[in-house]
Coordinates of C-alpha atoms in Angstrom, one line a residue:
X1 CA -59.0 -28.1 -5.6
X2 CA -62.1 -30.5 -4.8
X3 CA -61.4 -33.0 -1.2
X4 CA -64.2 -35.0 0.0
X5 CA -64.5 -34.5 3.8
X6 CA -66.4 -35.9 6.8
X7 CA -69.7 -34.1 8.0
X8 CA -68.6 -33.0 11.1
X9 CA -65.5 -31.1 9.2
X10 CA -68.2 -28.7 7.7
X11 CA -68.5 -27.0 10.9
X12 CA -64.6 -26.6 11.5
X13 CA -63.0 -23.3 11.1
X14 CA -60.8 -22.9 7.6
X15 CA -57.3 -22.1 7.5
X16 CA -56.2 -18.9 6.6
X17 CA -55.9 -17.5 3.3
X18 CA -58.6 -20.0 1.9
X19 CA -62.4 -19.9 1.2
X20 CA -65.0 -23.0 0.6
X21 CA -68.1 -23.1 -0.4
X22 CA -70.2 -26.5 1.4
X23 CA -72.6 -28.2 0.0
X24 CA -74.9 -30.3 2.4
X25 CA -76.1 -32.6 -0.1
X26 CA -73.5 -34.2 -1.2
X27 CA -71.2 -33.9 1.6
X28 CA -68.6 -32.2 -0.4
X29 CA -66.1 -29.1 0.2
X30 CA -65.0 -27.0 -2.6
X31 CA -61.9 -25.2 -0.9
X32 CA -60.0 -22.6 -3.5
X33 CA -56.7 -21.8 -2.2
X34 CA -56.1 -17.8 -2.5
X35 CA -52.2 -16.5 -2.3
X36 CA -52.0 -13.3 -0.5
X37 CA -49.4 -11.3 -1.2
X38 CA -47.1 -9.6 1.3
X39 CA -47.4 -6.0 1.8
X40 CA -45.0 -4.5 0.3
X41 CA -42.5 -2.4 2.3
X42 CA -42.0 1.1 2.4
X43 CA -39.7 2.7 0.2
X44 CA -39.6 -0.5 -2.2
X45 CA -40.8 1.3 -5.2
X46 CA -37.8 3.5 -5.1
X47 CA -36.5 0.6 -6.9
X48 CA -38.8 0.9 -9.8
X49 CA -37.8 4.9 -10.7
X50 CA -36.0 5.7 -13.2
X51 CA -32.4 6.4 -13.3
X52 CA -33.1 10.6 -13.4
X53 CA -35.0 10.4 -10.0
X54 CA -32.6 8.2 -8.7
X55 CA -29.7 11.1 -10.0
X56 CA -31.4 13.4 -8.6
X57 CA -32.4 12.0 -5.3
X58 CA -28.7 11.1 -4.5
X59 CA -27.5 14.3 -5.6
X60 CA -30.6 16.0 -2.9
X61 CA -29.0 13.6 -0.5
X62 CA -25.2 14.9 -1.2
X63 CA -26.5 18.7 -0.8
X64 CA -28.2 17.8 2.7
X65 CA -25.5 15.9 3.7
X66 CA -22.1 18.7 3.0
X67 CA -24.0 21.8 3.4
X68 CA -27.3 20.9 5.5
X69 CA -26.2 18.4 8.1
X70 CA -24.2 20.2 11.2
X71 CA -23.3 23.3 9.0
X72 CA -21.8 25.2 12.2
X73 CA -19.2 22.1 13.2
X74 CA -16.3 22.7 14.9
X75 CA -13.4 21.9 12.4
X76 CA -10.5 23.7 13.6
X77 CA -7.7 23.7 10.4
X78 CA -4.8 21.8 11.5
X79 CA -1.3 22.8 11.1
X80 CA 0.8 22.2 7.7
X81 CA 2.9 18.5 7.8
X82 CA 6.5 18.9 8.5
X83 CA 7.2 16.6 6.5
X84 CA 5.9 18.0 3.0
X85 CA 8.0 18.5 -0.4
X86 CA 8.5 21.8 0.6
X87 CA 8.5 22.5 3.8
X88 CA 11.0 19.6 5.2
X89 CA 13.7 21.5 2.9
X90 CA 13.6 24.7 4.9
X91 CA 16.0 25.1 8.0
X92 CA 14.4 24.0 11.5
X93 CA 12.8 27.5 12.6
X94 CA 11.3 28.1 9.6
X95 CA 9.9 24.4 8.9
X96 CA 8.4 25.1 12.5
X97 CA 6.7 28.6 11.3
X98 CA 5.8 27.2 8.3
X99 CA 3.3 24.7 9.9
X100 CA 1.1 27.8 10.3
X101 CA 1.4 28.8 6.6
X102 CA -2.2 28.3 6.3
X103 CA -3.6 29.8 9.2
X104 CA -1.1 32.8 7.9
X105 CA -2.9 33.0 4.5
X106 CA -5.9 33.1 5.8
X107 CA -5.4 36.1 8.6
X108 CA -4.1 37.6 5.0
X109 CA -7.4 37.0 3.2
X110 CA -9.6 38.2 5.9
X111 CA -7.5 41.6 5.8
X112 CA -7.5 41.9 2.4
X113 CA -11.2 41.6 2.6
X114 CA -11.7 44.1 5.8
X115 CA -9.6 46.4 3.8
X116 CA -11.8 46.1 0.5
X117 CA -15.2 46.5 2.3
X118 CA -14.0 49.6 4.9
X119 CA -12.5 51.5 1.6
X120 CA -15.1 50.5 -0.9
X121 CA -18.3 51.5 1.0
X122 CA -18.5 55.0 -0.1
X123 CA -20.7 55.9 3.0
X124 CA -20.4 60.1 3.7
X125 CA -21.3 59.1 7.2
X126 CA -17.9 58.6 8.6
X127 CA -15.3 56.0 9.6
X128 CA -17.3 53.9 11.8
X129 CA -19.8 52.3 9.4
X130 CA -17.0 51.6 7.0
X131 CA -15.0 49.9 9.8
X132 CA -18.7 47.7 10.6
X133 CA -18.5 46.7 6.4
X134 CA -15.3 45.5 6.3
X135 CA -15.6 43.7 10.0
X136 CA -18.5 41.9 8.5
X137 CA -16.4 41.5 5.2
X138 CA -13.5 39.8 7.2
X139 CA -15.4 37.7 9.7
X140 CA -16.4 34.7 6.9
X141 CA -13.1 34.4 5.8
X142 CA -12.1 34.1 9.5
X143 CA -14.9 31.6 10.3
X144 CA -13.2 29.4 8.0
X145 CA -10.5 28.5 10.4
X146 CA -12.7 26.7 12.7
X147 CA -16.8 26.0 10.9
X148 CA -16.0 25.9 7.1
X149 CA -19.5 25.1 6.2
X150 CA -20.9 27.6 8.9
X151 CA -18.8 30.3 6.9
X152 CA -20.7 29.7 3.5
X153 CA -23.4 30.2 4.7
X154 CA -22.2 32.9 6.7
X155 CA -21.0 34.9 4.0
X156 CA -24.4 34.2 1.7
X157 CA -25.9 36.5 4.9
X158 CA -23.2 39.3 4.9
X159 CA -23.3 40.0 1.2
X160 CA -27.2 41.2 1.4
X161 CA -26.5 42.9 4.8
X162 CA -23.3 44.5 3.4
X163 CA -25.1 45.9 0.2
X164 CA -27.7 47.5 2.1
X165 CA -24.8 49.7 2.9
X166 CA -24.2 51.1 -0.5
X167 CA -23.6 54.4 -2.1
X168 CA -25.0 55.4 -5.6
X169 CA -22.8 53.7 -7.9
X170 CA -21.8 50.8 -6.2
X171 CA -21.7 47.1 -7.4
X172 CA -24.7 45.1 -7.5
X173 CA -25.1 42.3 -5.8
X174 CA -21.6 42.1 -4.4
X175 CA -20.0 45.1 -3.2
X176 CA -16.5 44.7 -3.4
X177 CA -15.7 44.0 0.2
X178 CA -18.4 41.0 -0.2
X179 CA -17.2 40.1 -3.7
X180 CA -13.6 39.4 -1.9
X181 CA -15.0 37.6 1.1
X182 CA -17.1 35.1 -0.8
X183 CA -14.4 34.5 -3.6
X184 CA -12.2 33.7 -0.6
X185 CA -14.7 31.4 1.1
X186 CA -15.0 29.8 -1.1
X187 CA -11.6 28.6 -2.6
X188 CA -10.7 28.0 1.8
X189 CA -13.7 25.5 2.0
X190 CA -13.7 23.7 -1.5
X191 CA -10.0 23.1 -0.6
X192 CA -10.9 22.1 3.3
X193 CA -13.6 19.8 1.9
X194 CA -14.3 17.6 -1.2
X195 CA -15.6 18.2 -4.7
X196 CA -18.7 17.8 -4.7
X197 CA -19.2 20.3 -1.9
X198 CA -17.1 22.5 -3.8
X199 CA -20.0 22.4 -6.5
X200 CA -23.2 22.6 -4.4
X201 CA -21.5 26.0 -2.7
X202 CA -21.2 27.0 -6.3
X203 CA -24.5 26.5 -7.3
X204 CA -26.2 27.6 -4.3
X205 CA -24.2 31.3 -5.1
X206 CA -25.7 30.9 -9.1
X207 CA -29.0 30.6 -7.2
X208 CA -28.6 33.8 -5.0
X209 CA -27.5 35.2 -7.8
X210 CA -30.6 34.8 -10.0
X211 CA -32.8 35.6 -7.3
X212 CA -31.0 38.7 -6.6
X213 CA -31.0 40.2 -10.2
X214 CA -34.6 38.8 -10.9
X215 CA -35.8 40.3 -8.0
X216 CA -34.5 43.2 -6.6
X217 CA -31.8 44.5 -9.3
X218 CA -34.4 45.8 -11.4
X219 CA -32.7 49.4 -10.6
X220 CA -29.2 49.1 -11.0
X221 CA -27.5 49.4 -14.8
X222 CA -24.8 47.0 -13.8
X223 CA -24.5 43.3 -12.1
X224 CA -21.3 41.5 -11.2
X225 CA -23.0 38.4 -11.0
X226 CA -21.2 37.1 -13.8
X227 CA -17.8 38.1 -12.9
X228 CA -18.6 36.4 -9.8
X229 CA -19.7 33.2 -11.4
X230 CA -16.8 32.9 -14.0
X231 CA -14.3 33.7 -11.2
X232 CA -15.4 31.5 -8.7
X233 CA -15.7 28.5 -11.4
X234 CA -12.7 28.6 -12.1
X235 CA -10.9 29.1 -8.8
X236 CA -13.1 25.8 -7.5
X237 CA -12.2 24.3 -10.7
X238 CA -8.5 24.3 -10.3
X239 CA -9.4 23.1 -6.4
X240 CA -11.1 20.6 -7.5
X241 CA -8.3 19.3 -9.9
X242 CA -5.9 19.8 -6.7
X243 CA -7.9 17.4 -4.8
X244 CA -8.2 15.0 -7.7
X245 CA -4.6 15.1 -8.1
X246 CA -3.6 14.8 -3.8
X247 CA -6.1 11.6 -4.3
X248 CA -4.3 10.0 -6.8
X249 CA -1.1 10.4 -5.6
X250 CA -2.4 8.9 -2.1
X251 CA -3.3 5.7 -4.0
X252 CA -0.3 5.3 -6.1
X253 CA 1.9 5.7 -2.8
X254 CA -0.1 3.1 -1.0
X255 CA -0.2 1.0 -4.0
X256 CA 3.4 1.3 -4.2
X257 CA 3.5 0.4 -0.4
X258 CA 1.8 -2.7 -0.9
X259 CA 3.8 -3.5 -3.7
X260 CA 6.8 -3.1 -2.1
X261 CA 5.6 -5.4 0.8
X262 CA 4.1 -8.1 -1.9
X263 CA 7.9 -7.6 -3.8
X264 CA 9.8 -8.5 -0.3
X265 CA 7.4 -11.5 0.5
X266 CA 7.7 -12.8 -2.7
X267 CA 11.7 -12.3 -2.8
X268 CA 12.2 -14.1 0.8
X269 CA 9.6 -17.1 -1.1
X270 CA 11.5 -17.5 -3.9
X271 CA 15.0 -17.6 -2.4
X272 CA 13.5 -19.9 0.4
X273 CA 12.5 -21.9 -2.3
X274 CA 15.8 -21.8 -4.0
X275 CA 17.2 -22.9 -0.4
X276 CA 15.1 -25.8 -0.4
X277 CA 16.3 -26.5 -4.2
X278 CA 19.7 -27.0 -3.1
X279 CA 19.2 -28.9 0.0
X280 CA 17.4 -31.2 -1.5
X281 CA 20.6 -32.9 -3.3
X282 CA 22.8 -32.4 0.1
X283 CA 20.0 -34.7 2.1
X284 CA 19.4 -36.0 -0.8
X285 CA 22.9 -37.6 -0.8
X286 CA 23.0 -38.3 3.0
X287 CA 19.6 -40.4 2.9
X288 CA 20.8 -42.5 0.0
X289 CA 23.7 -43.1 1.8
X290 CA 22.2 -44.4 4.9
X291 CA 19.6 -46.5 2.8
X292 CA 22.8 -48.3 1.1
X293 CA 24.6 -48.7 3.5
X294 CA 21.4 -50.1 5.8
X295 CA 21.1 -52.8 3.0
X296 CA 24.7 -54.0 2.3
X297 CA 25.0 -53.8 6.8
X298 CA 23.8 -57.3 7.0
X299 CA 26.4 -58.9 4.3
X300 CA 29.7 -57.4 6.2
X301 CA 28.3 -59.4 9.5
X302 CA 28.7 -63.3 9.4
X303 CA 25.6 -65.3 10.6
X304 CA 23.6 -61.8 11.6
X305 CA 21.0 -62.4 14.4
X306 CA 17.4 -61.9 13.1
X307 CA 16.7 -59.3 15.1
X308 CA 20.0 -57.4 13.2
X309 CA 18.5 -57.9 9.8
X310 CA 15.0 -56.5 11.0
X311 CA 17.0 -53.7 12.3
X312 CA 18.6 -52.4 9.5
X313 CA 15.6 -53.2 6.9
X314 CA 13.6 -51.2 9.1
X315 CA 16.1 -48.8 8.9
X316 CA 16.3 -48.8 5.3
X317 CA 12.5 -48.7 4.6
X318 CA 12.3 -45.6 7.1
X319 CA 15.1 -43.7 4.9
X320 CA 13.6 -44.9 1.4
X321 CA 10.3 -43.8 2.2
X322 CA 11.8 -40.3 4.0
X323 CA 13.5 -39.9 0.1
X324 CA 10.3 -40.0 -1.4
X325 CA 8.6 -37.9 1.1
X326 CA 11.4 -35.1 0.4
X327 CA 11.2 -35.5 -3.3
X328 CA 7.6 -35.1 -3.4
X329 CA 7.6 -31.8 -0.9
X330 CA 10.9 -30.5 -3.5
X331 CA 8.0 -31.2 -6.2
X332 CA 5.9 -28.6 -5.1
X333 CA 8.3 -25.6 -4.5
X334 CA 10.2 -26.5 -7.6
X335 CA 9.1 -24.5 -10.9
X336 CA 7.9 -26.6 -14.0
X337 CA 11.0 -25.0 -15.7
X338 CA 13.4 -25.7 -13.6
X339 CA 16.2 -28.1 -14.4
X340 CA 18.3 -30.2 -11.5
X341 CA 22.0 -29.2 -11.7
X342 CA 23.5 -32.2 -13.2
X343 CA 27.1 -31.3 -11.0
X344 CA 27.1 -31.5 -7.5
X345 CA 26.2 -28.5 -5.1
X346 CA 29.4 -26.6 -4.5
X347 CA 31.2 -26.5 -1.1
X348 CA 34.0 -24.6 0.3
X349 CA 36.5 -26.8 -1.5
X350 CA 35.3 -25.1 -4.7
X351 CA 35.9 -21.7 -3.6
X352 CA 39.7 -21.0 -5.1
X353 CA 37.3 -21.5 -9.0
X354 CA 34.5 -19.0 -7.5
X355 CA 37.5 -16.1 -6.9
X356 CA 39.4 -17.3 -10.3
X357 CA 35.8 -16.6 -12.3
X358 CA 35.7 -13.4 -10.0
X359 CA 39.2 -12.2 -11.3
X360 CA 38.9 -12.8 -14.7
X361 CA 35.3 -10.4 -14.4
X362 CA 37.7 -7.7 -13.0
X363 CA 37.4 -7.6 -9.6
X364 CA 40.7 -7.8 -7.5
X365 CA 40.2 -10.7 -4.6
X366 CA 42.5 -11.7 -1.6
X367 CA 41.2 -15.0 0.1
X368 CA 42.8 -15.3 3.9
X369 CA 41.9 -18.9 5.7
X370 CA 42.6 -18.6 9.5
X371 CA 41.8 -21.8 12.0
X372 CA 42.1 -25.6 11.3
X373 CA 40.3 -26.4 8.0
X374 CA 38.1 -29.3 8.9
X375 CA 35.3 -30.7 7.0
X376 CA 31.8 -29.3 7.9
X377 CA 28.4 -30.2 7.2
X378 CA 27.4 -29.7 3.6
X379 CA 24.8 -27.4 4.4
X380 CA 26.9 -25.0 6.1
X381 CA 29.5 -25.5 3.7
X382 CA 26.7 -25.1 0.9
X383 CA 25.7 -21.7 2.3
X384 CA 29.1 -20.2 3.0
X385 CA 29.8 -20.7 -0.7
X386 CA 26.7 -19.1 -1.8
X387 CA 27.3 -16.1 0.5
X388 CA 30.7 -15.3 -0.7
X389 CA 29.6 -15.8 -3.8
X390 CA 26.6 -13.4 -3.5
X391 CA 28.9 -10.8 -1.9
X392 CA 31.1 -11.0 -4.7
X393 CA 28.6 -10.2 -7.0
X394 CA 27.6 -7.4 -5.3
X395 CA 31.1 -6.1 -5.2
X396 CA 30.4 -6.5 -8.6
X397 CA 27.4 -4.6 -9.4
X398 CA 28.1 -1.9 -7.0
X399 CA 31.4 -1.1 -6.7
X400 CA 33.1 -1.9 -10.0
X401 CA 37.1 -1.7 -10.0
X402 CA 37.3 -1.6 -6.1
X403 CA 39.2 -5.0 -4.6
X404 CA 37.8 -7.6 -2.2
X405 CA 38.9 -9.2 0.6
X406 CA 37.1 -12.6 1.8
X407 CA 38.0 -14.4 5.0
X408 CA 37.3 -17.8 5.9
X409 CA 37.7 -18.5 9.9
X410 CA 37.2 -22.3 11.1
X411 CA 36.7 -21.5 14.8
X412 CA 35.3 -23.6 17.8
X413 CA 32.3 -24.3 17.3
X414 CA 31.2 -22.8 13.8
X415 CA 32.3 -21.0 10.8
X416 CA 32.9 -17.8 10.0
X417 CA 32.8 -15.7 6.9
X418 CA 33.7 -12.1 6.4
X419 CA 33.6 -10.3 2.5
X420 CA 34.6 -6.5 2.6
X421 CA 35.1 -4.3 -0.6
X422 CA 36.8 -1.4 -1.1
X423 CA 35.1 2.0 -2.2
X424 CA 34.6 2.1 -6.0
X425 CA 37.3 4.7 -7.2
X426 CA 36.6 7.4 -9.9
X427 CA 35.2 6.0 -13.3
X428 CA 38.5 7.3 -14.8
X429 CA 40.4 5.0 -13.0
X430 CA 39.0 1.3 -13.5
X431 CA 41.2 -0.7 -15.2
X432 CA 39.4 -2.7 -18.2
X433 CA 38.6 -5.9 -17.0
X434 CA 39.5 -9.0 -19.5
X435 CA 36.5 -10.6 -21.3
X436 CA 35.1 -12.9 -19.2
X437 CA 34.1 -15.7 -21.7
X438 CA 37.7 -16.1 -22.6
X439 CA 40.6 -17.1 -20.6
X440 CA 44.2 -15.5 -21.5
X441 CA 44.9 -18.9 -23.8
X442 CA 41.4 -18.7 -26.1
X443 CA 39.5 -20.7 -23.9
X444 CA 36.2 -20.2 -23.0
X445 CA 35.6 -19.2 -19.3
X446 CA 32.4 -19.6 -17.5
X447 CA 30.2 -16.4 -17.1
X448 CA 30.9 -14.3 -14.0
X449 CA 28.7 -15.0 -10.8
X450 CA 25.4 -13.6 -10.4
X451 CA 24.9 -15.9 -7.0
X452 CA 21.1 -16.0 -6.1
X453 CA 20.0 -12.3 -7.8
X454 CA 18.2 -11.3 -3.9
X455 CA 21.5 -9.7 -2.3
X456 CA 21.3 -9.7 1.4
X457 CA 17.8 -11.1 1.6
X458 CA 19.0 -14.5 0.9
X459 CA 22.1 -14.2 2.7
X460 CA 19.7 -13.6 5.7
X461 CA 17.7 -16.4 4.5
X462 CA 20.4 -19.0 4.7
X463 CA 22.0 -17.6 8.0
X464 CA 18.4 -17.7 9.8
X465 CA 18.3 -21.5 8.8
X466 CA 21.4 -22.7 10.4
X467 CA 20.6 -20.3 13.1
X468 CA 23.5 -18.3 12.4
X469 CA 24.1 -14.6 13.0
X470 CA 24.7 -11.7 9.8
X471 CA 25.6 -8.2 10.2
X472 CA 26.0 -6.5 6.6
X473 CA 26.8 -2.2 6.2
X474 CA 29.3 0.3 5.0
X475 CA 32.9 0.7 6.2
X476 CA 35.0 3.8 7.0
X477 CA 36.4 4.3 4.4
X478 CA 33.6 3.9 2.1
X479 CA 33.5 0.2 1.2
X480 CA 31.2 -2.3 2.4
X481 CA 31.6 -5.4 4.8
X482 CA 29.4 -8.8 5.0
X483 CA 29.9 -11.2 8.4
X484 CA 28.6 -14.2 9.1
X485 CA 28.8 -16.7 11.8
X486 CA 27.4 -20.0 11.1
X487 CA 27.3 -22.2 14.0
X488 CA 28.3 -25.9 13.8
X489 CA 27.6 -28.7 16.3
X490 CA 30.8 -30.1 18.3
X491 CA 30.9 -34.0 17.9
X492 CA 32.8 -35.8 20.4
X493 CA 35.8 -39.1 19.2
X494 CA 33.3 -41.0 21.8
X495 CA 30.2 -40.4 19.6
X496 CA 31.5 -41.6 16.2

């Protein structure tokens, strides 16, 4: 890049990252603009190695970080859960004993071992030494109840010390005492750690192995090296498939958790939504009333003041544009498959057909009507039909043959509902119910009931909306019982 500049800008100081070359004569500045390129930072052409250094560097950094970092840790090996497949069936002393079952197995290990390396030394010495082998035999498998790590390595340093205390013919390079205490080290730490552990502690005993016959089992006709190997392979082997399993089944339980959460969200949703459905017609109804009757107000009235007809169109726009305001919330809860009912939404009035329909699909039902039947508001008559009807069903479904009883109570100041079955009496004994798509004459007869398909999630649904109260459980003699209050406003004669 070639610029022109003044004279007196020859003598000025040039930026950074730039060089120029001046040339007196004709006043003119070459300037050549350099890019200098960032250092680059350390450890950023560990992104440029291939995908074998990378393997292995990860797996270095695996091995330094189970066996390497903090071997000696105290760990201490918690008790068993109470609350196991196995245990919670056992009576309550035991299932309290039994949360030491692995401490227990242990303290049995680590005798088995003291009792392998004290009878297997061979020594003509006397009892003493024998006693030292197996203490140093046991104490690994004892270490593992509180440093797991620390007792790997721990027993890697017994089984050289151990077979410097040999006889002629003993085993090489694992007397048997050692052979037992590293076999058992093993298996307790792979199954107190992770895989991967499990298979550096493996490795790490190939290695001492090599070493030990390469280097200093030059004499001996006979090595348990491989024994030790195969042996140990396949005890961490089947560890390791233990853990894999005990993960997976942690996974599907919490995936069946969340599940099960996700199924009792969407359930309350879609019955809300079914509420919503159905109370859509009811105010529906109500709004188009009051929007009629706002408009035809002003014709019953002879010579209506102004300020009357102003009144009631007001009153009609508000309850016209409040319809389309419903109708377009209903739009977004409703499903695009879903089809309006073309009959009106049922009340209490249309009960007697429910328990007809009920009958004819075999199952026995006594209606009882206590109080003053008054007329209510169609929602809480809407939502009392729907209840019995959903208990019914479940009388149904769950106790087949058993008879129903379903009391309707008009008290002050609400409504109350009570549905209570029977218990469901021996298979043997239910009566064959009549076809429900015919009627005794040949006619066809509606299909039974199936009421909203949530049970007593929806039943709570539509008691919580009209702030109602709903107890639902078993009976004493083996049946079951749904009550409901729902609460209705008192209107006075002077408030008509």
């Amino acid at each position: 890049m070639t610029r022109v500049v003044p004279e007196t800008d020859a003598r000025e100081p040039l930026s950074a990252g730039t060089t120029a070359t001046t040339r007196s004569a004709y006043r003119v500045s070459v300037t050549e603009t350099t890019h200098q390129q960032p250092p680059a930072p350390r450890g950023a052409g560990a992104g440029t190695r291939s995908p074998e250094y990378q393997a292995v560097r990860n797996a270095l950094r695996g091995l330094r970080q189970d066996l390497f970092r903090d071997p000696f840790a105290y760990r201490p090996l918690p008790p068993r859960r109470p609350d196991g497949p196995f245990v919670r069936r056992l009576p309550a002393r035991p299932r309290s004993a039994a949360q030491h079952l692995p401490h227990a197995v242990v303290g049995v290990l680590a005798l088995i071992a003291l009792m392998a390396g004290a009878l297997s030394s061979g020594l003509p010495g006397g009892d003493v030494m024998a006693l030292l082998i197996g203490l140093l035999c046991a104490l690994p498998v004892l270490t593992t109840l509180v440093r797991p790590v620390g007792a790997f390595w721990l027993s890697l340093a017994v089984t050289p010390v151990v077979a410097l205390f040999k006889s002629y013919d003993a085993d090489w390079p694992w007397m048997p005492g050692a052979f037992v205490c590293h076999l058992a080290v093993l298996v307790v730490v792979a199954l107190r750690t992770r895989p991967r552990t499990a298979a550096w502690m493996w490795v790490l005993t190939a290695v001492y192995a090599f070493l030990s016959d390469v280097f200093f089992g030059g004499s001996y006709y006979y090595t348990n090296s491989g024994p030790m190997m195969v042996t140990s392979a396949f005890a961490l082997l089947v560890v390791c498939l233990w853990h894999v399993r005990r993960n997976a089944q942690q996974e599907v339980t919490a995936q069946q958790t969340v599940t099960a959460h996700e199924r009792s969200r969407r359930t309350a949703l879609e019955e809300r939504t079914t509420i919503a459905r159905e109370l859509h017609d009811v105010v529906a109804h109500h709004m188009s009333v009051v929007a009629i009757q706002a408009e035809a107000a002003p014709y019953r009235v002879e010579n209506p003041p102004p300020e009357l007809e102003r009144a009631f169109a007001t009153i009609r726009e508000n309850a016209v544009a409040a319809l389309t305001e419903l109708r377009r919330i209903l739009g977004v809860v409703r499903a695009e498959d879903y089809e309006a009912p073309d009959a009106p939404q049922p009340t209490l009035a249309d009960l007697d057909a429910l328990l007809v329909n009920v009958q004819g699909a075999g199952l026995e039902v006594e209606k009882v009507v206590t109080g003053a039947v008054r007329e209510l508001p169609q929602g809480v008559e809407l939502s009392a039909y729907r209840i019995v009807q959903e208990a019914l069903s479940n009388s149904l479904r769950h106790a087949p043959g058993a008879g129903a009883r379903v009391e309707i109570g008009y008290v002050l100041g609400g409504l109350g509902v009570r549905v209570v079955n029977g218990p469901a009496p021996h298979p043997s004994l239910v009566k064959p119910a009549r076809h429900p798509a015919t009627t005794p004459e040949g006619g066809l007869r509606p299909p039974p009931p199936t009421g909203a398909g949530h049970g007593l999630t929806g039943m709570r649904e539509r008691v919580t909306m009209l702030g109602g109260e709903m107890t639902a459980g078993p009976t004493d003699d083996g049946g079951y019982e749904v009550a409901v209050f729902l609460p209705v406003a008192m209107v006075n004669e002077g408030d008509a």
